[in-house]
Coordinates of C-alpha atoms in Angstrom, one line a residue:
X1435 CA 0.0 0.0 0.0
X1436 CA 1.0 3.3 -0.6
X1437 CA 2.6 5.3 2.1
X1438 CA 0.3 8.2 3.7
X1439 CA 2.0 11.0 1.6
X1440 CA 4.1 13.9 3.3
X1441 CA 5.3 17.4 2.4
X1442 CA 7.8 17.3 -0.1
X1443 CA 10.6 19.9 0.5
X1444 CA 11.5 19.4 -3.3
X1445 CA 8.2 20.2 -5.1
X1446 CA 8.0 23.2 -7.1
X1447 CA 7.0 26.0 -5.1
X1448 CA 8.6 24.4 -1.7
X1449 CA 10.4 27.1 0.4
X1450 CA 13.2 26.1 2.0
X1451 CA 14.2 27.8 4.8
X1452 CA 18.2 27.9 4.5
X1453 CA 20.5 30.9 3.8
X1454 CA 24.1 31.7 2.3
X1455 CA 25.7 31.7 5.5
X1456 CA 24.3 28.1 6.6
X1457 CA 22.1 29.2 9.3
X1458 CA 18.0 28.5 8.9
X1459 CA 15.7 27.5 11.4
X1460 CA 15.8 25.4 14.6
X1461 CA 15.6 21.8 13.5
X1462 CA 13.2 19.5 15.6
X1463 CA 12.8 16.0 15.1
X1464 CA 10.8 13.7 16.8
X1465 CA 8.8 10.3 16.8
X1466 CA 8.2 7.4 18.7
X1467 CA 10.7 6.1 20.7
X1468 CA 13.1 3.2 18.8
X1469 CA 12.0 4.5 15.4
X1470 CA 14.9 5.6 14.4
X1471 CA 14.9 9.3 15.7
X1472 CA 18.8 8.7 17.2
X1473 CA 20.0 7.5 13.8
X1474 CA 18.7 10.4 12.0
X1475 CA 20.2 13.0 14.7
X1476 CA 23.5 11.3 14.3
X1477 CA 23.2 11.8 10.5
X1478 CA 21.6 15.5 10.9
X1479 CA 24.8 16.4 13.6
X1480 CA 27.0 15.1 11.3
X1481 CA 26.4 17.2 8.5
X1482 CA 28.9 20.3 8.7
X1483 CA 26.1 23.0 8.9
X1484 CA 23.8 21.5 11.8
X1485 CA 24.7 21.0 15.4
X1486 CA 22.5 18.3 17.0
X1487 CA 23.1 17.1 20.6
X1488 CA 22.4 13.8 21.5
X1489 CA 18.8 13.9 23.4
X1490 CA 18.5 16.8 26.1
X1491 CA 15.6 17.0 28.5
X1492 CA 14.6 20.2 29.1
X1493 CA 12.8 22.5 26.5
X1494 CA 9.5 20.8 27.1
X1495 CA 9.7 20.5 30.9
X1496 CA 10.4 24.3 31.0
X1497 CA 7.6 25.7 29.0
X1498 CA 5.4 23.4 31.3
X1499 CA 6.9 25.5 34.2
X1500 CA 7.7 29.1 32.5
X1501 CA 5.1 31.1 34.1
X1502 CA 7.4 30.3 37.7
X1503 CA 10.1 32.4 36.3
X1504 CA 8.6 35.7 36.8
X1505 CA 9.2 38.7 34.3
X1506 CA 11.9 37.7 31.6
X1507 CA 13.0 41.3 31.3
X1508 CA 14.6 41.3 34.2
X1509 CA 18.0 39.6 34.2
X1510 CA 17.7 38.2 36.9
X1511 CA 15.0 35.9 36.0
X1512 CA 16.5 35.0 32.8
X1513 CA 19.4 33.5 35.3
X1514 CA 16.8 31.7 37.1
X1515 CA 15.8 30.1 34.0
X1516 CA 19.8 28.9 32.8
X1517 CA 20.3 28.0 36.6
X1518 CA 17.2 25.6 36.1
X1519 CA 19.1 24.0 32.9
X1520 CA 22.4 23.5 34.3
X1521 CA 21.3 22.4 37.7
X1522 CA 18.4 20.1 37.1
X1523 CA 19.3 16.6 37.3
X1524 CA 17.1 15.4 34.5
X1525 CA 18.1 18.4 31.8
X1526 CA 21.1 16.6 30.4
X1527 CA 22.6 20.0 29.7
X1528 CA 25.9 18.5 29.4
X1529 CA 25.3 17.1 26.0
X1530 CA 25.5 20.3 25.0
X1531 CA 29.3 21.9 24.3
X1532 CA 29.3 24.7 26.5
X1533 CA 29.8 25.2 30.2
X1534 CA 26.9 26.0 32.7
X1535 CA 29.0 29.6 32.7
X1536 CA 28.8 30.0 29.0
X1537 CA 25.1 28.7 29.2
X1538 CA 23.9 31.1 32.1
X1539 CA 25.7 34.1 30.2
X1540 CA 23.5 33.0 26.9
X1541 CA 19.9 32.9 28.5
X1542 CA 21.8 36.6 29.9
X1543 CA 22.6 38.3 26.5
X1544 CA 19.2 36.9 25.1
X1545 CA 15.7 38.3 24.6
X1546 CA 13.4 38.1 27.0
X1547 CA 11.4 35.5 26.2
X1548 CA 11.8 31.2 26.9
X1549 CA 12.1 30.3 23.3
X1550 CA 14.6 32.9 23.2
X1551 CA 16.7 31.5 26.0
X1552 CA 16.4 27.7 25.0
X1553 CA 17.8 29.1 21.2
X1554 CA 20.3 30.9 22.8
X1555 CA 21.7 27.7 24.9
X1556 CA 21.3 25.8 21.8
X1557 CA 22.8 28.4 19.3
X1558 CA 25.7 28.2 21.9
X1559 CA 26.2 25.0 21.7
X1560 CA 26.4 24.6 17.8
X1561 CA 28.8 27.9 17.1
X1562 CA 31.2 25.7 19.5
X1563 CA 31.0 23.0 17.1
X1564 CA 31.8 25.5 14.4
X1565 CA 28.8 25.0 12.8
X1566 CA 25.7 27.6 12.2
X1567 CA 22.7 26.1 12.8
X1568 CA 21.3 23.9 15.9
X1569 CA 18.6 21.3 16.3
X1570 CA 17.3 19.2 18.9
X1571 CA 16.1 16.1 18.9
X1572 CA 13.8 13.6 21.3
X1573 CA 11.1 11.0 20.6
X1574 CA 8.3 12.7 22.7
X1575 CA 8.8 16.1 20.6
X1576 CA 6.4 14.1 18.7
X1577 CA 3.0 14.5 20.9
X1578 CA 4.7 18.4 22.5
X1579 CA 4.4 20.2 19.5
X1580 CA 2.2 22.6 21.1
X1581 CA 4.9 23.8 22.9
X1582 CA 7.5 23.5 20.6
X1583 CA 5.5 25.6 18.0
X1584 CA 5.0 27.9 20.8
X1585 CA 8.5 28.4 21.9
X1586 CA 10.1 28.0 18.0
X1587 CA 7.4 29.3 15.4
X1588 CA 9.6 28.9 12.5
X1589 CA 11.0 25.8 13.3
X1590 CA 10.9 22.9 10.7
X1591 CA 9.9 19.4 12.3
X1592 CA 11.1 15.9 10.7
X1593 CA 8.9 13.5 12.0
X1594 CA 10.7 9.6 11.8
X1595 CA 8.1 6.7 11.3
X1596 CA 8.8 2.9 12.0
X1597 CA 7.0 0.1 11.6
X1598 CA 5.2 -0.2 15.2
X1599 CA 6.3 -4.0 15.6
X1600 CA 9.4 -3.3 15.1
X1601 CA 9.3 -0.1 17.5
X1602 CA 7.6 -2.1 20.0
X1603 CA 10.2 -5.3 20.2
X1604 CA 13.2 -2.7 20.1
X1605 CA 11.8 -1.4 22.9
X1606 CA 11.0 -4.5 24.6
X1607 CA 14.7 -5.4 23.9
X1608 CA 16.6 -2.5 25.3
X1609 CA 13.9 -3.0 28.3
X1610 CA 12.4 0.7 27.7
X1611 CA 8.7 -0.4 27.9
X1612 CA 7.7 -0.7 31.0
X1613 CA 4.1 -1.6 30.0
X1614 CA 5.1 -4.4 27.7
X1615 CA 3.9 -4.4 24.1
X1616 CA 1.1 -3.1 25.0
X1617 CA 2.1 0.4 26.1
X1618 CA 4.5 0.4 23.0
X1619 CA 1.9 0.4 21.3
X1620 CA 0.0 3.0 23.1
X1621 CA 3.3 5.0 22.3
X1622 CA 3.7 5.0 18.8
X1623 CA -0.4 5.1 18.2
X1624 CA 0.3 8.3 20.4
X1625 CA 3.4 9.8 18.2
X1626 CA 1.5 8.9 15.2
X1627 CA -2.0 10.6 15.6
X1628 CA -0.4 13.5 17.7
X1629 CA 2.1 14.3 14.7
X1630 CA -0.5 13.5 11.7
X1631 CA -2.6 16.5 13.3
X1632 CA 0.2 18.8 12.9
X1633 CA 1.2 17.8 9.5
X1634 CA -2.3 19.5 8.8
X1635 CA -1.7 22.4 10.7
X1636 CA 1.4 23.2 9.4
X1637 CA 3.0 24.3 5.8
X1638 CA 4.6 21.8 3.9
X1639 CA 8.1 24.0 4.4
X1640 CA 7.6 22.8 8.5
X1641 CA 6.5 19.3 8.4
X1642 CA 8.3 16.1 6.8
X1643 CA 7.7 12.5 7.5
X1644 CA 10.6 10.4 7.1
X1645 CA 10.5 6.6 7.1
X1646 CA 13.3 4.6 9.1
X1647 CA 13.2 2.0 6.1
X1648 CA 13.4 4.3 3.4
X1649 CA 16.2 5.7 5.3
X1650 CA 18.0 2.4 5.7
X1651 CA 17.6 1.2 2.8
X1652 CA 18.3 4.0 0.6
X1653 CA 20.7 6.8 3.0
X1654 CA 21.6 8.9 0.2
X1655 CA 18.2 9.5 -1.3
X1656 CA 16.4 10.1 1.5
X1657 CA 19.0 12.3 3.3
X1658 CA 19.2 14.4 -0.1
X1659 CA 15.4 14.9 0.3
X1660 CA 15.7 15.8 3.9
X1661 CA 18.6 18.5 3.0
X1662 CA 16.2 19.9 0.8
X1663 CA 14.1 19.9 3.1
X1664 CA 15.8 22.0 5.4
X1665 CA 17.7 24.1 2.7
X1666 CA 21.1 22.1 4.2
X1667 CA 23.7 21.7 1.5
X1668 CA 23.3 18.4 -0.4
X1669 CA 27.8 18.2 -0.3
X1670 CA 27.1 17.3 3.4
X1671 CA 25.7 14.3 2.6
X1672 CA 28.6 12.3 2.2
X1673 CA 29.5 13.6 5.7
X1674 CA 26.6 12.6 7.1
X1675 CA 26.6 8.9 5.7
X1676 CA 30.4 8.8 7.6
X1677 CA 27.7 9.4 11.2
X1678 CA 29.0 6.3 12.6
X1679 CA 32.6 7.8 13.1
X1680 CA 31.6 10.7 15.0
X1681 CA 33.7 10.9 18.5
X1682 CA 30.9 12.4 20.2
X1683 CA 28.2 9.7 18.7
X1684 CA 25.7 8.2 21.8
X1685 CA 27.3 5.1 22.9
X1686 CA 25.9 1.9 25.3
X1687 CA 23.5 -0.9 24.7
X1688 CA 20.5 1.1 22.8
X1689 CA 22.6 3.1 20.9
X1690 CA 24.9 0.0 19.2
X1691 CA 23.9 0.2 15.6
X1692 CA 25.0 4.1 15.7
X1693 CA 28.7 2.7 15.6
X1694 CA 28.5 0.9 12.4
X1695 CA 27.0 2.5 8.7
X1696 CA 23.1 2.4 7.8
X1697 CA 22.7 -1.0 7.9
X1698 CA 19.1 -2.2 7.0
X1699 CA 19.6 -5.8 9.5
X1700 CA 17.2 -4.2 12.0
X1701 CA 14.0 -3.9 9.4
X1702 CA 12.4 -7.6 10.7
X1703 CA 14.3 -8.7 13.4
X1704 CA 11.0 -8.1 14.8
X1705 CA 9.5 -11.2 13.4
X1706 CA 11.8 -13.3 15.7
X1707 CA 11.5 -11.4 18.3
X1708 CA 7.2 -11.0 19.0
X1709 CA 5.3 -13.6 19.9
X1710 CA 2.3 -14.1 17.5
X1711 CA -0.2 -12.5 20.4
X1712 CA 2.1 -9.4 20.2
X1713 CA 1.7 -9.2 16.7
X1714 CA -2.2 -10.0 16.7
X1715 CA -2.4 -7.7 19.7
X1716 CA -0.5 -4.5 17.7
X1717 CA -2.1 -5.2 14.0
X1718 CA -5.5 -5.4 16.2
X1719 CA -5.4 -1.9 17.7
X1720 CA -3.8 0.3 15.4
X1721 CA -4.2 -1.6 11.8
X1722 CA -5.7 1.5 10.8
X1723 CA -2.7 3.5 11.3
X1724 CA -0.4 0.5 9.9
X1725 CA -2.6 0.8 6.3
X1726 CA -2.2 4.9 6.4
X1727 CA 1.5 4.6 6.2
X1728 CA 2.4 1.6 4.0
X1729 CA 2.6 -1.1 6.8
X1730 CA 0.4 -4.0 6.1
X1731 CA -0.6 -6.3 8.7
X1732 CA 0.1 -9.9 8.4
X1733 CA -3.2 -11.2 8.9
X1734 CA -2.3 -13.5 12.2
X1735 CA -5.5 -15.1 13.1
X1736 CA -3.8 -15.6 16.9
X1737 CA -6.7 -14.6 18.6
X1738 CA -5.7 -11.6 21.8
X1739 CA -6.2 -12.7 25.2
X1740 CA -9.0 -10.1 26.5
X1741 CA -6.3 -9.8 29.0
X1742 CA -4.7 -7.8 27.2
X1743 CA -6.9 -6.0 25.3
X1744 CA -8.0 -4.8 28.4
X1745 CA -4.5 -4.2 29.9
X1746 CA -4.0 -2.1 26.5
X1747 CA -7.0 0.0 27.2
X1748 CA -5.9 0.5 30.6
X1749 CA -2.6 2.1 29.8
X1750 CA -4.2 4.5 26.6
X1751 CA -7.1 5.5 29.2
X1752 CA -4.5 6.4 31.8
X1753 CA -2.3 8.1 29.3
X1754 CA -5.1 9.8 28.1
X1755 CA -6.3 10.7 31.6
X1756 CA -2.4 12.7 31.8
X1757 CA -2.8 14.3 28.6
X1758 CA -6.2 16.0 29.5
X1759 CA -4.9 17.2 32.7
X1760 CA -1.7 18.7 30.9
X1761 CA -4.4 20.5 28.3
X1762 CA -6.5 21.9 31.6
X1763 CA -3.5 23.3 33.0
X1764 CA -2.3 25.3 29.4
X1765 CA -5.8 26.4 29.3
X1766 CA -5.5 28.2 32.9
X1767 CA -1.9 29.0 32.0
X1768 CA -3.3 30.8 28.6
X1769 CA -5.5 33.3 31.1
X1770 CA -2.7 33.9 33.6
X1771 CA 0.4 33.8 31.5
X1772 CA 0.5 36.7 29.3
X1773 CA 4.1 37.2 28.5
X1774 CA 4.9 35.9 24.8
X1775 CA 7.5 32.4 25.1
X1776 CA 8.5 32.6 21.3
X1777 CA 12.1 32.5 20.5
X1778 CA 12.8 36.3 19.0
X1779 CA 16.5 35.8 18.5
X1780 CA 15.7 35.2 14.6
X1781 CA 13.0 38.2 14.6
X1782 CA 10.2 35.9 15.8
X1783 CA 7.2 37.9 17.8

C-alpha cells in the first residue's frame, strides 16, 4: 500500500528555509521512541552546517513550568531560567558543548522570552561546534508540539516513522517499555496521531515525515530529500553517511547500531523477536494507522487474550487521563500567562 503522503521539500513551489551563510531554522525532530529518531540526529549532527546534541531533557519541561520564572526582562529571572538547565538533574545539559558559565551568560545576552533563552543555549552549543545552525532532537517532541511551536514558530519538524512492531520489540529489547507491548503500542499510536494532526496544521516547508526503512535502505536518497528539506547543503551528505565515526556519537546498549554505517539488518528482526499474540495484539489496535502509512498487517489469526486488550486499554485510558490534565493546565496558563514564550533571536514575535 501506498505510504500516507508527506510534504515534499523538493516540489516546485517548496520554500526552504536555509540561507548563504548556513544558518536556517531550529531543527526539531521527533517520533516514537526506537523508530529511528537517534540515527537520523546522528546523521543530521554530522552534516557540517547543523549542530544536533544527542537527546537533552529540558525545552519541554520548561515551557510546562515558564510562568514560575517571573518577568523575563529582568535579568535576573533570565538566570533563574539557565540556573534551572544546568542544575536540574534530569536536563542533560551536558550534552551540549558549552559550560553552565557559558550557558547562564547566553539565557543573559538573550531576549526576554523562553524560546529565546532555549535558542540561545542551543545556538551556543552549535557555534562551538563550528557549525551555524542547531537542532534538537527527542522522541516525545512528537506529541509536544504545542509547545515546541509555541516556543520556536519557525522551526521545521522531521517527523521519523517505524514500523510499530518493530518499534515495540526494540523497545521490549533495550527494556524501555515498561508496559510491555502493550504500552509500546500506546506510544507510537500516540506519536503517530499527535504528529499526523500537525502535519495538517502546518506548511509543507515545516512538516516532513521520514521513514526509518526508506532511510536504511536507501541513506543517500532520503538524506538528499531531507537537505532539501531543510535548505542544508546536499555536499554534506557524504558527511553525514560517515555518522558512525563521529567521536561524540551516543554510545551503550540502545545506541549499538549508531557505531557501524546504515545497515538495513534491523528492518524484521522483529518477526523473531514478537510472539504471534504481540503481533495479533499490535495489528488489532492500530491496523488502521499500519494501512495509512504503508505497513500491512500480516493477517495472524492468533486470537488476543481479552487480558490484554484490556490491559492495552488501561494504559491508553490512563495516558489519556495525563494528557487532558496537561491540556487543563495550558488552558489556565493561557489566562494567567501573558508574556509571549516565542524565540525572538531570529525576529520571531
Amino acid at each position: 500500500m501506498e505510504k500516507y503522503s508527506s510534504h515534499d521539500a523538493t516540489q516546485p513551489g517548496a520554500d526552504v528555509s536555509g540561507s548563504s551563510d548556513g544558518s536556517g531554522p531550529p531543527v526539531i525532530v521527533g517520533g516514537c521512541p526506537r523508530s529511528g529518531t537517534t540515527l537520523l540526529r546522528s546523521m543530521l549532527n554530522s552534516h557540517p552546517h547543523l549542530a544536533v546534541p544527542h537527546e537533552t531533557a529540558f525545552i519541554v519541561p520548561l515551557y510546562r513550568k515558564r510562568d514560575s520564572f517571573g518577568d523575563l526582562a529582568d535579568p535576573d529571572n533570565r538566570r533563574k531560567v539557565a540556573e534551572w538547565i544546568v542544575k536540574d538533574k534530569k536536563s542533560r545539559n551536558e550534552r551540549l558543548k558549552a559550560t553552565p558559565e557559558e550557558l547562564v551568560e547566553a539565557a543573559l545576552q538573550s531576549p526576554p522570552t523562553l524560546g529565546s533563552i532555549l535558542a540561545a543555549c542551543f545556538a551556543l552549543n552549535a557555534r562551538n561546534h563550528g557549525k551555524p545552525r542547531w537542532g534538537d532532537k527527542r522522541p516525545s517532541h512528537a506529541w509536544n508540539l504545542n509547545a515546541i511551536f509555541d516556543l520556536f514558530p519557525d522551526a521545521q519538524y522531521v517527523n521519523v516513522i517505524r514500523d510499530p512492531r518493530a518499534c515495540a520489540a526494540s523497545m521490549n529489547r533495550v527494556g524501555w517499555s515498561w508496559g510491555g507491548v502493550e504500552s509500546a503500542t500506546e506510544m507510537w499510536q500516540r506519536a503517530i496521531v499527535s504528529a499526523e494532526a500537525w502535519r495538517r496544521k502546518l506548511p509543507r516547508e515545516q512538516y516532513l515525515d521520514v521513514y526509518y526503512e526508506e532511510l536504511v535502505r536507501d541513506p543517500r536518497t532520503v538524506l538528499g530529500r531531507v537537505c532539501a528539506f531543510l535548505g542544508l547543503d546536499p555536499a554534506g551528505i557524504d558527511s553525514m553517511l560517515e555518522y558512525h565515526q563521529d567521536p561524540e556519537r551516543p554510545t551503550g546498549t540502545p545506541f549499538k547500531e549508531i557505531s557501524k554505517p546504515v545497515t538495513t539488518e534491523s528492518m524484521h528482526s522483529w518477526e523473531s523477536q514478537l510472539s504471534g499474540t504481540d503481533v495479533a495484539l499490535i495489528e488489532e489496535v492500530v491496523g488502521e494507522e499500519m494501512r495509512r502509512h504503508g505497513y500491512e498487517p500480516t493477517g495472524t489469526r492468533v486470537p488476543v487474550p481479552k487480558e490484554r486488550m484490556k490491559a492495552f486499554r488501561r494504559i491508553r485510558s490512563s495516558r489519556s487521563k495525563q494528557v487532558r490534565k496537561r491540556q487543563l493546565v495550558e488552558v489556565k496558563r493561557m489566562v494567567t500567562y501573558r508574556r509571549p514564550s516565542a524565540d525572538q533571536t531570529r525576529g520571531g514575535s
